[in-house]
Protein backbone atom coordinates (compact mmCIF):
# COMPACT_ATOMS: atom_id res chain seq x y z
CA UNK A 1 0.00 0.00 0.00
CA UNK A 2 1.33 3.42 -0.93
CA UNK A 3 1.83 5.96 1.90
CA UNK A 4 -0.75 8.32 0.44
CA UNK A 5 -3.33 5.51 0.73
CA UNK A 6 -3.50 6.30 4.44
CA UNK A 7 -5.63 9.31 3.47
CA UNK A 8 -8.40 6.92 2.44
CA UNK A 9 -11.33 7.20 4.92
CA UNK A 10 -11.58 3.42 5.25
CA UNK A 11 -7.92 3.18 6.15
CA UNK A 12 -8.29 5.97 8.71
CA UNK A 13 -11.19 4.17 10.39
CA UNK A 14 -9.30 0.88 10.60
CA UNK A 15 -6.13 2.60 11.78
CA UNK A 16 -8.21 4.41 14.39
CA UNK A 17 -9.17 1.03 15.91
CA UNK A 18 -5.51 0.24 16.57
CA UNK A 19 -4.69 3.76 17.72
CA UNK A 20 -7.64 3.53 20.14
CA UNK A 21 -6.09 0.42 21.66
CA UNK A 22 -2.73 2.14 22.14
CA UNK A 23 -4.42 5.25 23.52
CA UNK A 24 -6.44 3.32 26.09
CA UNK A 25 -3.43 1.44 27.40
CA UNK A 26 -1.35 4.61 27.58
CA UNK A 27 -4.05 6.54 29.44
CA UNK A 28 -4.16 3.77 32.02
CA UNK A 29 -0.69 4.85 33.13
CA UNK A 30 -2.09 8.24 34.06
CA UNK A 31 -5.25 6.90 35.66
CA UNK A 32 -5.61 6.17 39.38
CA UNK A 33 -4.96 2.44 38.97
CA UNK A 34 -2.32 1.93 41.62
CA UNK A 35 -2.68 0.47 45.08
CA UNK A 36 -4.11 2.77 47.74
CA UNK A 37 -1.65 4.77 49.77
CA UNK A 38 -2.05 4.37 53.53
CA UNK A 39 -1.19 8.04 54.08
CA UNK A 40 -4.04 9.14 51.83
CA UNK A 41 -7.80 8.59 51.84
CA UNK A 42 -8.68 5.05 50.80
CA UNK A 43 -10.94 6.32 48.02
CA UNK A 44 -7.91 7.65 46.14
CA UNK A 45 -4.99 5.81 44.65
CA UNK A 46 -1.58 6.75 43.36
CA UNK A 47 -1.23 6.55 39.59
CA UNK A 48 1.34 3.83 38.73
CA UNK A 49 3.52 6.22 36.76
CA UNK A 50 3.76 8.64 39.70
CA UNK A 51 4.23 5.75 42.13
CA UNK A 52 7.10 4.30 40.10
CA UNK A 53 8.62 7.78 39.81
CA UNK A 54 8.48 8.27 43.58
CA UNK A 55 10.16 4.89 44.06
CA UNK A 56 12.77 5.64 41.40
CA UNK A 57 11.59 2.75 39.22
CA UNK A 58 10.97 4.01 35.69
CA UNK A 59 12.01 0.81 33.92
CA UNK A 60 8.47 -0.55 33.75
CA UNK A 61 6.81 2.53 32.19
CA UNK A 62 9.71 2.95 29.78
CA UNK A 63 9.40 -0.70 28.81
CA UNK A 64 5.69 -0.25 28.25
CA UNK A 65 6.23 2.82 26.08
CA UNK A 66 8.84 0.95 24.04
CA UNK A 67 6.39 -1.92 23.52
CA UNK A 68 3.73 0.50 22.32
CA UNK A 69 6.23 2.18 19.98
CA UNK A 70 7.36 -1.19 18.65
CA UNK A 71 3.75 -2.19 18.07
CA UNK A 72 3.15 1.04 16.14
CA UNK A 73 6.24 0.52 13.96
CA UNK A 74 5.30 -3.08 13.19
CA UNK A 75 1.77 -1.99 12.31
CA UNK A 76 3.07 0.58 9.85
CA UNK A 77 5.60 -1.87 8.41
CA UNK A 78 3.00 -4.57 7.75
CA UNK A 79 0.53 -2.02 6.37
CA UNK A 80 2.89 -0.22 4.01
CA UNK A 81 5.35 -2.85 2.81
CA UNK A 82 5.12 -5.06 -0.26
CA UNK A 83 3.57 -8.36 0.95
CA UNK A 84 5.22 -10.27 -1.88
CA UNK A 85 3.58 -9.15 -5.08
CA UNK A 86 4.24 -11.20 -8.20
CA UNK A 87 5.92 -8.96 -10.77
CA UNK A 88 3.45 -7.82 -13.40
CA UNK A 89 5.98 -6.61 -15.96
CA UNK A 90 9.37 -8.15 -15.08
CA UNK A 91 12.34 -8.20 -17.40
CA UNK A 92 12.10 -11.03 -19.96
CA UNK A 93 15.13 -12.86 -18.57
CA UNK A 94 13.96 -12.44 -14.97
CA UNK A 95 10.50 -13.74 -15.88
CA UNK A 96 11.90 -16.86 -17.46
CA UNK A 97 14.23 -17.45 -14.53
CA UNK A 98 11.96 -16.58 -11.64
CA UNK A 99 8.45 -17.46 -12.76
CA UNK A 100 8.82 -20.21 -15.36
CA UNK A 101 11.95 -22.31 -15.20
CA UNK A 102 13.60 -21.78 -11.79
CA UNK A 103 13.49 -25.29 -10.29
CA UNK A 104 9.93 -25.82 -11.52
CA UNK A 105 9.32 -29.49 -12.33
CA UNK A 106 7.59 -30.02 -15.68
CA UNK A 107 4.82 -31.98 -13.93
CA UNK A 108 3.52 -28.75 -12.37
CA UNK A 109 1.78 -26.52 -14.92
CA UNK A 110 2.05 -22.84 -14.13
CA UNK A 111 -1.27 -21.07 -13.73
CA UNK A 112 -2.06 -17.77 -15.38
CA UNK A 113 -4.08 -15.38 -13.28
CA UNK A 114 -7.44 -14.55 -14.81
CA UNK A 115 -7.31 -10.99 -13.41
CA UNK A 116 -3.80 -9.63 -13.94
CA UNK A 117 -2.68 -12.32 -16.46
CA UNK A 118 0.65 -13.11 -14.75
CA UNK A 119 2.04 -16.60 -14.31
CA UNK A 120 1.41 -17.50 -10.69
CA UNK A 121 4.04 -19.38 -8.71
CA UNK A 122 2.87 -22.16 -6.44
CA UNK A 123 0.97 -20.93 -3.35
CA UNK A 124 0.31 -17.51 -4.92
CA UNK A 125 -3.18 -16.03 -5.18
CA UNK A 126 -4.78 -12.95 -6.64
CA UNK A 127 -6.14 -10.44 -4.11
CA UNK A 128 -9.09 -8.51 -5.45
CA UNK A 129 -8.68 -5.72 -2.87
CA UNK A 130 -5.02 -5.13 -3.75
CA UNK A 131 -5.56 -6.09 -7.42
CA UNK A 132 -2.28 -8.00 -7.43
CA UNK A 133 -1.12 -11.60 -7.11
CA UNK A 134 0.67 -12.27 -3.81
CA UNK A 135 3.27 -14.95 -3.14
CA UNK A 136 2.41 -17.41 -0.38
CA UNK A 137 -0.86 -15.58 0.06
CA UNK A 138 -2.29 -15.87 3.58
CA UNK A 139 -5.18 -13.39 3.70
CA UNK A 140 -6.11 -9.77 3.13
CA UNK A 141 -6.24 -8.01 6.51
CA UNK A 142 -8.90 -5.27 6.51
CA UNK A 143 -7.40 -3.62 9.62
CA UNK A 144 -4.01 -3.40 7.92
CA UNK A 145 -5.54 -2.50 4.55
CA UNK A 146 -2.91 -4.78 3.05
CA UNK A 147 -2.32 -8.42 2.20
CA UNK A 148 -0.39 -10.75 4.46
CA UNK A 149 1.95 -12.75 2.27
CA UNK A 150 5.45 -14.08 1.83
CA UNK A 151 7.33 -10.91 2.79
CA UNK A 152 5.33 -9.53 5.72
CA UNK A 153 3.77 -12.63 7.31
CA UNK A 154 6.43 -12.99 10.02
CA UNK A 155 6.15 -9.28 10.83
CA UNK A 156 2.39 -9.72 11.10
CA UNK A 157 2.84 -12.53 13.62
CA UNK A 158 5.35 -10.42 15.56
CA UNK A 159 2.87 -7.53 15.57
CA UNK A 160 0.11 -9.77 16.95
CA UNK A 161 2.39 -11.02 19.72
CA UNK A 162 3.54 -7.54 20.68
CA UNK A 163 0.04 -6.09 20.51
CA UNK A 164 -1.28 -8.90 22.70
CA UNK A 165 1.43 -8.20 25.26
CA UNK A 166 0.46 -4.50 25.34
CA UNK A 167 -3.22 -5.39 25.69
CA UNK A 168 -2.61 -7.84 28.54
CA UNK A 169 -0.49 -5.27 30.33
CA UNK A 170 -3.23 -2.67 29.94
CA UNK A 171 -5.76 -5.25 31.08
CA UNK A 172 -3.75 -5.83 34.26
CA UNK A 173 -3.54 -2.09 34.91
CA UNK A 174 -7.28 -1.69 34.47
CA UNK A 175 -8.07 -4.61 36.78
CA UNK A 176 -5.65 -3.40 39.47
CA UNK A 177 -7.42 -0.04 39.56
CA UNK A 178 -10.93 -1.37 40.12
CA UNK A 179 -12.39 -0.97 43.62
CA UNK A 180 -15.43 -3.19 44.22
CA UNK A 181 -16.06 -2.56 47.93
CA UNK A 182 -17.79 0.78 47.50
CA UNK A 183 -21.39 2.02 47.37
CA UNK A 184 -22.90 1.59 43.93
CA UNK A 185 -23.15 5.30 43.14
CA UNK A 186 -19.62 6.05 44.28
CA UNK A 187 -18.25 3.02 42.43
CA UNK A 188 -20.01 4.04 39.23
CA UNK A 189 -18.50 7.54 39.39
CA UNK A 190 -15.00 6.40 40.32
CA UNK A 191 -14.63 3.10 38.45
CA UNK A 192 -17.39 2.96 35.83
CA UNK A 193 -15.25 4.25 32.98
CA UNK A 194 -12.33 2.09 34.08
CA UNK A 195 -14.57 -1.00 34.14
CA UNK A 196 -15.80 -0.21 30.61
CA UNK A 197 -12.17 0.10 29.55
CA UNK A 198 -11.45 -3.27 31.14
CA UNK A 199 -14.28 -4.89 29.17
CA UNK A 200 -13.09 -3.28 25.93
CA UNK A 201 -9.50 -4.42 26.49
CA UNK A 202 -10.76 -7.91 27.33
CA UNK A 203 -12.55 -8.07 23.99
CA UNK A 204 -9.47 -6.86 22.10
CA UNK A 205 -7.22 -9.27 24.03
CA UNK A 206 -9.45 -12.22 23.23
CA UNK A 207 -9.47 -11.36 19.53
CA UNK A 208 -5.68 -10.90 19.45
CA UNK A 209 -5.15 -14.17 21.34
CA UNK A 210 -7.29 -16.15 18.90
CA UNK A 211 -5.57 -14.58 15.91
CA UNK A 212 -2.09 -15.24 17.28
CA UNK A 213 -2.91 -18.83 18.26
CA UNK A 214 -4.41 -19.61 14.85
CA UNK A 215 -1.45 -18.14 12.97
CA UNK A 216 1.08 -19.95 15.13
CA UNK A 217 -0.77 -23.20 14.43
CA UNK A 218 -0.71 -22.53 10.69
CA UNK A 219 2.97 -21.58 10.81
CA UNK A 220 3.80 -24.77 12.72
CA UNK A 221 2.15 -26.85 9.98
CA UNK A 222 3.50 -24.70 7.11
CA UNK A 223 0.15 -23.79 5.68
CA UNK A 224 -1.68 -20.52 5.11
CA UNK A 225 -5.12 -19.29 6.07
CA UNK A 226 -6.24 -19.45 2.46
CA UNK A 227 -4.95 -23.01 2.01
CA UNK A 228 -6.44 -24.13 5.33
CA UNK A 229 -9.90 -22.80 4.51
CA UNK A 230 -10.02 -23.53 0.77
CA UNK A 231 -7.90 -26.70 0.42
CA UNK A 232 -10.78 -28.46 -1.37
CA UNK A 233 -10.72 -25.79 -4.10
CA UNK A 234 -6.93 -25.62 -4.64
CA UNK A 235 -5.66 -27.91 -7.37
CA UNK A 236 -2.19 -28.58 -5.97
CA UNK A 237 -3.67 -29.54 -2.57
CA UNK A 238 -6.45 -31.76 -3.87
CA UNK A 239 -3.83 -34.11 -5.32
CA UNK A 240 -2.39 -34.84 -1.86
CA UNK A 241 -4.18 -36.36 1.13
CA UNK A 242 -2.08 -34.21 3.49
CA UNK A 243 -0.06 -31.02 3.39
CA UNK A 244 2.78 -31.38 0.83
CA UNK A 245 4.69 -28.43 2.32
CA UNK A 246 4.88 -29.74 5.89
CA UNK A 247 8.54 -30.47 6.74
CA UNK A 248 8.06 -31.06 10.45
CA UNK A 249 7.60 -28.60 13.30
CA UNK A 250 11.26 -27.62 13.67
CA UNK A 251 11.90 -27.03 9.97
CA UNK A 252 8.58 -25.26 9.50
CA UNK A 253 9.38 -22.78 12.27
CA UNK A 254 12.99 -22.37 11.12
CA UNK A 255 11.89 -21.66 7.55
CA UNK A 256 9.18 -19.21 8.57
CA UNK A 257 11.20 -17.15 11.04
CA UNK A 258 14.74 -17.61 9.66
CA UNK A 259 14.26 -18.59 6.00
CA UNK A 260 15.98 -21.96 6.49
CA UNK A 261 15.96 -24.45 4.86
CA UNK A 262 15.49 -22.61 1.59
CA UNK A 263 14.05 -23.98 -1.62
CA UNK A 264 11.13 -23.46 -3.94
CA UNK A 265 7.67 -24.72 -3.10
CA UNK A 266 7.52 -26.39 -6.52
CA UNK A 267 10.52 -28.59 -5.71
CA UNK A 268 9.07 -29.53 -2.32
CA UNK A 269 5.71 -30.33 -3.87
CA UNK A 270 7.33 -32.46 -6.60
CA UNK A 271 9.41 -34.34 -4.02
CA UNK A 272 6.27 -35.20 -2.07
CA UNK A 273 4.62 -36.32 -5.30
CA UNK A 274 7.55 -38.61 -6.15
CA UNK A 275 7.51 -40.16 -2.66
CA UNK A 276 3.80 -40.92 -2.96
CA UNK A 277 4.28 -42.41 -6.43
CA UNK A 278 7.15 -44.63 -5.29
CA UNK A 279 5.15 -45.71 -2.21
CA UNK A 280 2.19 -46.71 -4.36
CA UNK A 281 4.45 -48.58 -6.78
CA UNK A 282 6.06 -50.55 -3.96
mmCIF file of C-alpha atoms in Angstrom:
data_model
loop_
_atom_site.group_PDB
_atom_site.id
_atom_site.type_symbol
_atom_site.label_atom_id
_atom_site.label_comp_id
_atom_site.label_asym_id
_atom_site.label_seq_id
_atom_site.Cartn_x
_atom_site.Cartn_y
_atom_site.Cartn_z
ATOM 1 C CA UNK A 1 0.000 0.000 0.000
ATOM 2 C CA UNK A 2 1.330 3.422 -0.933
ATOM 3 C CA UNK A 3 1.830 5.960 1.896
ATOM 4 C CA UNK A 4 -0.751 8.322 0.440
ATOM 5 C CA UNK A 5 -3.330 5.512 0.726
ATOM 6 C CA UNK A 6 -3.499 6.304 4.443
ATOM 7 C CA UNK A 7 -5.627 9.314 3.465
ATOM 8 C CA UNK A 8 -8.400 6.916 2.437
ATOM 9 C CA UNK A 9 -11.330 7.202 4.917
ATOM 10 C CA UNK A 10 -11.580 3.416 5.251
ATOM 11 C CA UNK A 11 -7.916 3.178 6.148
ATOM 12 C CA UNK A 12 -8.291 5.968 8.713
ATOM 13 C CA UNK A 13 -11.192 4.168 10.387
ATOM 14 C CA UNK A 14 -9.301 0.885 10.599
ATOM 15 C CA UNK A 15 -6.129 2.603 11.775
ATOM 16 C CA UNK A 16 -8.210 4.412 14.388
ATOM 17 C CA UNK A 17 -9.166 1.034 15.907
ATOM 18 C CA UNK A 18 -5.515 0.240 16.567
ATOM 19 C CA UNK A 19 -4.686 3.761 17.717
ATOM 20 C CA UNK A 20 -7.638 3.533 20.136
ATOM 21 C CA UNK A 21 -6.088 0.417 21.663
ATOM 22 C CA UNK A 22 -2.731 2.141 22.142
ATOM 23 C CA UNK A 23 -4.416 5.255 23.522
ATOM 24 C CA UNK A 24 -6.441 3.318 26.085
ATOM 25 C CA UNK A 25 -3.434 1.441 27.401
ATOM 26 C CA UNK A 26 -1.346 4.613 27.583
ATOM 27 C CA UNK A 27 -4.053 6.543 29.438
ATOM 28 C CA UNK A 28 -4.156 3.772 32.023
ATOM 29 C CA UNK A 29 -0.694 4.847 33.134
ATOM 30 C CA UNK A 30 -2.085 8.242 34.056
ATOM 31 C CA UNK A 31 -5.248 6.897 35.665
ATOM 32 C CA UNK A 32 -5.610 6.173 39.381
ATOM 33 C CA UNK A 33 -4.959 2.443 38.972
ATOM 34 C CA UNK A 34 -2.321 1.930 41.625
ATOM 35 C CA UNK A 35 -2.685 0.470 45.077
ATOM 36 C CA UNK A 36 -4.109 2.767 47.737
ATOM 37 C CA UNK A 37 -1.647 4.769 49.765
ATOM 38 C CA UNK A 38 -2.046 4.366 53.534
ATOM 39 C CA UNK A 39 -1.186 8.039 54.077
ATOM 40 C CA UNK A 40 -4.040 9.144 51.827
ATOM 41 C CA UNK A 41 -7.805 8.591 51.840
ATOM 42 C CA UNK A 42 -8.683 5.054 50.802
ATOM 43 C CA UNK A 43 -10.939 6.316 48.023
ATOM 44 C CA UNK A 44 -7.912 7.649 46.141
ATOM 45 C CA UNK A 45 -4.985 5.814 44.648
ATOM 46 C CA UNK A 46 -1.578 6.751 43.364
ATOM 47 C CA UNK A 47 -1.232 6.550 39.587
ATOM 48 C CA UNK A 48 1.338 3.832 38.732
ATOM 49 C CA UNK A 49 3.518 6.221 36.759
ATOM 50 C CA UNK A 50 3.761 8.637 39.703
ATOM 51 C CA UNK A 51 4.228 5.750 42.132
ATOM 52 C CA UNK A 52 7.102 4.300 40.098
ATOM 53 C CA UNK A 53 8.623 7.779 39.814
ATOM 54 C CA UNK A 54 8.483 8.268 43.584
ATOM 55 C CA UNK A 55 10.159 4.892 44.057
ATOM 56 C CA UNK A 56 12.771 5.636 41.401
ATOM 57 C CA UNK A 57 11.591 2.752 39.223
ATOM 58 C CA UNK A 58 10.971 4.006 35.687
ATOM 59 C CA UNK A 59 12.014 0.811 33.922
ATOM 60 C CA UNK A 60 8.466 -0.549 33.752
ATOM 61 C CA UNK A 61 6.811 2.533 32.193
ATOM 62 C CA UNK A 62 9.714 2.954 29.784
ATOM 63 C CA UNK A 63 9.402 -0.700 28.808
ATOM 64 C CA UNK A 64 5.690 -0.251 28.247
ATOM 65 C CA UNK A 65 6.234 2.823 26.080
ATOM 66 C CA UNK A 66 8.845 0.949 24.036
ATOM 67 C CA UNK A 67 6.392 -1.924 23.524
ATOM 68 C CA UNK A 68 3.730 0.496 22.317
ATOM 69 C CA UNK A 69 6.230 2.182 19.981
ATOM 70 C CA UNK A 70 7.362 -1.188 18.646
ATOM 71 C CA UNK A 71 3.753 -2.189 18.067
ATOM 72 C CA UNK A 72 3.153 1.039 16.137
ATOM 73 C CA UNK A 73 6.244 0.522 13.957
ATOM 74 C CA UNK A 74 5.297 -3.084 13.192
ATOM 75 C CA UNK A 75 1.771 -1.992 12.315
ATOM 76 C CA UNK A 76 3.074 0.584 9.850
ATOM 77 C CA UNK A 77 5.605 -1.870 8.408
ATOM 78 C CA UNK A 78 2.997 -4.566 7.751
ATOM 79 C CA UNK A 79 0.527 -2.024 6.373
ATOM 80 C CA UNK A 80 2.894 -0.217 4.006
ATOM 81 C CA UNK A 81 5.347 -2.853 2.806
ATOM 82 C CA UNK A 82 5.120 -5.063 -0.258
ATOM 83 C CA UNK A 83 3.575 -8.355 0.955
ATOM 84 C CA UNK A 84 5.221 -10.273 -1.881
ATOM 85 C CA UNK A 85 3.582 -9.152 -5.084
ATOM 86 C CA UNK A 86 4.243 -11.200 -8.201
ATOM 87 C CA UNK A 87 5.922 -8.964 -10.767
ATOM 88 C CA UNK A 88 3.450 -7.816 -13.399
ATOM 89 C CA UNK A 89 5.983 -6.610 -15.964
ATOM 90 C CA UNK A 90 9.372 -8.150 -15.080
ATOM 91 C CA UNK A 91 12.338 -8.201 -17.395
ATOM 92 C CA UNK A 92 12.103 -11.030 -19.964
ATOM 93 C CA UNK A 93 15.132 -12.862 -18.567
ATOM 94 C CA UNK A 94 13.958 -12.440 -14.973
ATOM 95 C CA UNK A 95 10.503 -13.742 -15.877
ATOM 96 C CA UNK A 96 11.903 -16.861 -17.464
ATOM 97 C CA UNK A 97 14.231 -17.451 -14.534
ATOM 98 C CA UNK A 98 11.956 -16.580 -11.645
ATOM 99 C CA UNK A 99 8.446 -17.462 -12.758
ATOM 100 C CA UNK A 100 8.818 -20.213 -15.359
ATOM 101 C CA UNK A 101 11.949 -22.314 -15.200
ATOM 102 C CA UNK A 102 13.600 -21.780 -11.788
ATOM 103 C CA UNK A 103 13.487 -25.291 -10.287
ATOM 104 C CA UNK A 104 9.930 -25.822 -11.520
ATOM 105 C CA UNK A 105 9.317 -29.490 -12.334
ATOM 106 C CA UNK A 106 7.593 -30.023 -15.681
ATOM 107 C CA UNK A 107 4.817 -31.976 -13.933
ATOM 108 C CA UNK A 108 3.524 -28.746 -12.369
ATOM 109 C CA UNK A 109 1.782 -26.517 -14.918
ATOM 110 C CA UNK A 110 2.050 -22.837 -14.132
ATOM 111 C CA UNK A 111 -1.266 -21.071 -13.729
ATOM 112 C CA UNK A 112 -2.062 -17.774 -15.384
ATOM 113 C CA UNK A 113 -4.082 -15.384 -13.281
ATOM 114 C CA UNK A 114 -7.445 -14.548 -14.813
ATOM 115 C CA UNK A 115 -7.312 -10.990 -13.412
ATOM 116 C CA UNK A 116 -3.796 -9.627 -13.941
ATOM 117 C CA UNK A 117 -2.676 -12.324 -16.462
ATOM 118 C CA UNK A 118 0.646 -13.110 -14.750
ATOM 119 C CA UNK A 119 2.040 -16.605 -14.312
ATOM 120 C CA UNK A 120 1.406 -17.502 -10.691
ATOM 121 C CA UNK A 121 4.044 -19.375 -8.708
ATOM 122 C CA UNK A 122 2.868 -22.163 -6.436
ATOM 123 C CA UNK A 123 0.967 -20.932 -3.348
ATOM 124 C CA UNK A 124 0.313 -17.509 -4.918
ATOM 125 C CA UNK A 125 -3.181 -16.033 -5.182
ATOM 126 C CA UNK A 126 -4.778 -12.951 -6.637
ATOM 127 C CA UNK A 127 -6.135 -10.440 -4.109
ATOM 128 C CA UNK A 128 -9.092 -8.506 -5.453
ATOM 129 C CA UNK A 129 -8.682 -5.723 -2.867
ATOM 130 C CA UNK A 130 -5.016 -5.133 -3.751
ATOM 131 C CA UNK A 131 -5.556 -6.087 -7.415
ATOM 132 C CA UNK A 132 -2.279 -8.002 -7.432
ATOM 133 C CA UNK A 133 -1.117 -11.598 -7.107
ATOM 134 C CA UNK A 134 0.673 -12.265 -3.812
ATOM 135 C CA UNK A 135 3.269 -14.948 -3.145
ATOM 136 C CA UNK A 136 2.410 -17.413 -0.381
ATOM 137 C CA UNK A 137 -0.856 -15.578 0.064
ATOM 138 C CA UNK A 138 -2.294 -15.873 3.577
ATOM 139 C CA UNK A 139 -5.177 -13.392 3.698
ATOM 140 C CA UNK A 140 -6.106 -9.770 3.130
ATOM 141 C CA UNK A 141 -6.237 -8.011 6.505
ATOM 142 C CA UNK A 142 -8.902 -5.268 6.514
ATOM 143 C CA UNK A 143 -7.400 -3.621 9.621
ATOM 144 C CA UNK A 144 -4.007 -3.399 7.925
ATOM 145 C CA UNK A 145 -5.539 -2.503 4.548
ATOM 146 C CA UNK A 146 -2.907 -4.778 3.048
ATOM 147 C CA UNK A 147 -2.320 -8.416 2.201
ATOM 148 C CA UNK A 148 -0.390 -10.748 4.459
ATOM 149 C CA UNK A 149 1.950 -12.745 2.275
ATOM 150 C CA UNK A 150 5.452 -14.076 1.832
ATOM 151 C CA UNK A 151 7.331 -10.911 2.786
ATOM 152 C CA UNK A 152 5.326 -9.535 5.721
ATOM 153 C CA UNK A 153 3.765 -12.632 7.313
ATOM 154 C CA UNK A 154 6.427 -12.991 10.016
ATOM 155 C CA UNK A 155 6.152 -9.279 10.829
ATOM 156 C CA UNK A 156 2.390 -9.715 11.101
ATOM 157 C CA UNK A 157 2.839 -12.534 13.624
ATOM 158 C CA UNK A 158 5.351 -10.419 15.562
ATOM 159 C CA UNK A 159 2.866 -7.531 15.567
ATOM 160 C CA UNK A 160 0.109 -9.772 16.947
ATOM 161 C CA UNK A 161 2.390 -11.025 19.723
ATOM 162 C CA UNK A 162 3.536 -7.536 20.684
ATOM 163 C CA UNK A 163 0.036 -6.087 20.509
ATOM 164 C CA UNK A 164 -1.282 -8.903 22.701
ATOM 165 C CA UNK A 165 1.432 -8.195 25.260
ATOM 166 C CA UNK A 166 0.460 -4.505 25.338
ATOM 167 C CA UNK A 167 -3.223 -5.388 25.693
ATOM 168 C CA UNK A 168 -2.611 -7.840 28.536
ATOM 169 C CA UNK A 169 -0.489 -5.265 30.333
ATOM 170 C CA UNK A 170 -3.230 -2.672 29.938
ATOM 171 C CA UNK A 171 -5.764 -5.254 31.084
ATOM 172 C CA UNK A 172 -3.751 -5.832 34.256
ATOM 173 C CA UNK A 173 -3.539 -2.086 34.915
ATOM 174 C CA UNK A 174 -7.280 -1.692 34.471
ATOM 175 C CA UNK A 175 -8.067 -4.607 36.780
ATOM 176 C CA UNK A 176 -5.649 -3.398 39.465
ATOM 177 C CA UNK A 177 -7.417 -0.035 39.556
ATOM 178 C CA UNK A 178 -10.933 -1.374 40.117
ATOM 179 C CA UNK A 179 -12.393 -0.973 43.618
ATOM 180 C CA UNK A 180 -15.433 -3.193 44.224
ATOM 181 C CA UNK A 181 -16.063 -2.557 47.932
ATOM 182 C CA UNK A 182 -17.792 0.783 47.500
ATOM 183 C CA UNK A 183 -21.391 2.024 47.371
ATOM 184 C CA UNK A 184 -22.896 1.592 43.931
ATOM 185 C CA UNK A 185 -23.153 5.295 43.143
ATOM 186 C CA UNK A 186 -19.618 6.049 44.278
ATOM 187 C CA UNK A 187 -18.252 3.019 42.430
ATOM 188 C CA UNK A 188 -20.015 4.039 39.231
ATOM 189 C CA UNK A 189 -18.504 7.538 39.392
ATOM 190 C CA UNK A 190 -15.000 6.403 40.320
ATOM 191 C CA UNK A 191 -14.635 3.103 38.450
ATOM 192 C CA UNK A 192 -17.388 2.960 35.829
ATOM 193 C CA UNK A 193 -15.247 4.252 32.985
ATOM 194 C CA UNK A 194 -12.335 2.091 34.075
ATOM 195 C CA UNK A 195 -14.568 -1.001 34.136
ATOM 196 C CA UNK A 196 -15.800 -0.210 30.609
ATOM 197 C CA UNK A 197 -12.165 0.102 29.554
ATOM 198 C CA UNK A 198 -11.448 -3.275 31.138
ATOM 199 C CA UNK A 199 -14.278 -4.885 29.167
ATOM 200 C CA UNK A 200 -13.087 -3.283 25.926
ATOM 201 C CA UNK A 201 -9.501 -4.416 26.490
ATOM 202 C CA UNK A 202 -10.759 -7.906 27.332
ATOM 203 C CA UNK A 203 -12.548 -8.068 23.986
ATOM 204 C CA UNK A 204 -9.468 -6.862 22.104
ATOM 205 C CA UNK A 205 -7.220 -9.267 24.029
ATOM 206 C CA UNK A 206 -9.451 -12.217 23.229
ATOM 207 C CA UNK A 207 -9.468 -11.364 19.530
ATOM 208 C CA UNK A 208 -5.679 -10.897 19.448
ATOM 209 C CA UNK A 209 -5.149 -14.175 21.341
ATOM 210 C CA UNK A 210 -7.295 -16.146 18.901
ATOM 211 C CA UNK A 211 -5.566 -14.577 15.913
ATOM 212 C CA UNK A 212 -2.089 -15.243 17.276
ATOM 213 C CA UNK A 213 -2.911 -18.831 18.263
ATOM 214 C CA UNK A 214 -4.408 -19.612 14.852
ATOM 215 C CA UNK A 215 -1.450 -18.136 12.965
ATOM 216 C CA UNK A 216 1.083 -19.952 15.128
ATOM 217 C CA UNK A 217 -0.767 -23.199 14.433
ATOM 218 C CA UNK A 218 -0.709 -22.534 10.686
ATOM 219 C CA UNK A 219 2.973 -21.579 10.807
ATOM 220 C CA UNK A 220 3.803 -24.770 12.715
ATOM 221 C CA UNK A 221 2.149 -26.848 9.984
ATOM 222 C CA UNK A 222 3.498 -24.699 7.111
ATOM 223 C CA UNK A 223 0.152 -23.786 5.680
ATOM 224 C CA UNK A 224 -1.680 -20.517 5.107
ATOM 225 C CA UNK A 225 -5.120 -19.288 6.066
ATOM 226 C CA UNK A 226 -6.241 -19.449 2.456
ATOM 227 C CA UNK A 227 -4.953 -23.012 2.011
ATOM 228 C CA UNK A 228 -6.439 -24.134 5.327
ATOM 229 C CA UNK A 229 -9.904 -22.799 4.510
ATOM 230 C CA UNK A 230 -10.017 -23.530 0.767
ATOM 231 C CA UNK A 231 -7.899 -26.701 0.424
ATOM 232 C CA UNK A 232 -10.779 -28.459 -1.368
ATOM 233 C CA UNK A 233 -10.718 -25.787 -4.097
ATOM 234 C CA UNK A 234 -6.935 -25.618 -4.636
ATOM 235 C CA UNK A 235 -5.662 -27.914 -7.373
ATOM 236 C CA UNK A 236 -2.187 -28.582 -5.972
ATOM 237 C CA UNK A 237 -3.671 -29.545 -2.572
ATOM 238 C CA UNK A 238 -6.454 -31.763 -3.874
ATOM 239 C CA UNK A 239 -3.827 -34.112 -5.322
ATOM 240 C CA UNK A 240 -2.386 -34.843 -1.862
ATOM 241 C CA UNK A 241 -4.176 -36.358 1.127
ATOM 242 C CA UNK A 242 -2.082 -34.209 3.491
ATOM 243 C CA UNK A 243 -0.063 -31.017 3.392
ATOM 244 C CA UNK A 244 2.776 -31.384 0.832
ATOM 245 C CA UNK A 245 4.686 -28.431 2.320
ATOM 246 C CA UNK A 246 4.881 -29.742 5.889
ATOM 247 C CA UNK A 247 8.536 -30.473 6.736
ATOM 248 C CA UNK A 248 8.057 -31.056 10.446
ATOM 249 C CA UNK A 249 7.602 -28.603 13.297
ATOM 250 C CA UNK A 250 11.257 -27.619 13.671
ATOM 251 C CA UNK A 251 11.898 -27.035 9.969
ATOM 252 C CA UNK A 252 8.580 -25.259 9.498
ATOM 253 C CA UNK A 253 9.377 -22.776 12.269
ATOM 254 C CA UNK A 254 12.985 -22.368 11.120
ATOM 255 C CA UNK A 255 11.894 -21.660 7.553
ATOM 256 C CA UNK A 256 9.175 -19.208 8.567
ATOM 257 C CA UNK A 257 11.202 -17.151 11.038
ATOM 258 C CA UNK A 258 14.742 -17.609 9.664
ATOM 259 C CA UNK A 259 14.262 -18.586 6.001
ATOM 260 C CA UNK A 260 15.978 -21.959 6.492
ATOM 261 C CA UNK A 261 15.960 -24.451 4.865
ATOM 262 C CA UNK A 262 15.492 -22.607 1.589
ATOM 263 C CA UNK A 263 14.052 -23.978 -1.624
ATOM 264 C CA UNK A 264 11.131 -23.462 -3.942
ATOM 265 C CA UNK A 265 7.668 -24.724 -3.100
ATOM 266 C CA UNK A 266 7.522 -26.392 -6.521
ATOM 267 C CA UNK A 267 10.522 -28.587 -5.712
ATOM 268 C CA UNK A 268 9.070 -29.535 -2.324
ATOM 269 C CA UNK A 269 5.709 -30.334 -3.869
ATOM 270 C CA UNK A 270 7.329 -32.460 -6.603
ATOM 271 C CA UNK A 271 9.406 -34.342 -4.017
ATOM 272 C CA UNK A 272 6.270 -35.199 -2.074
ATOM 273 C CA UNK A 273 4.617 -36.317 -5.301
ATOM 274 C CA UNK A 274 7.547 -38.608 -6.147
ATOM 275 C CA UNK A 275 7.512 -40.155 -2.658
ATOM 276 C CA UNK A 276 3.798 -40.924 -2.959
ATOM 277 C CA UNK A 277 4.277 -42.406 -6.431
ATOM 278 C CA UNK A 278 7.147 -44.633 -5.288
ATOM 279 C CA UNK A 279 5.150 -45.708 -2.215
ATOM 280 C CA UNK A 280 2.185 -46.711 -4.362
ATOM 281 C CA UNK A 281 4.449 -48.581 -6.784
ATOM 282 C CA UNK A 282 6.057 -50.553 -3.957
#
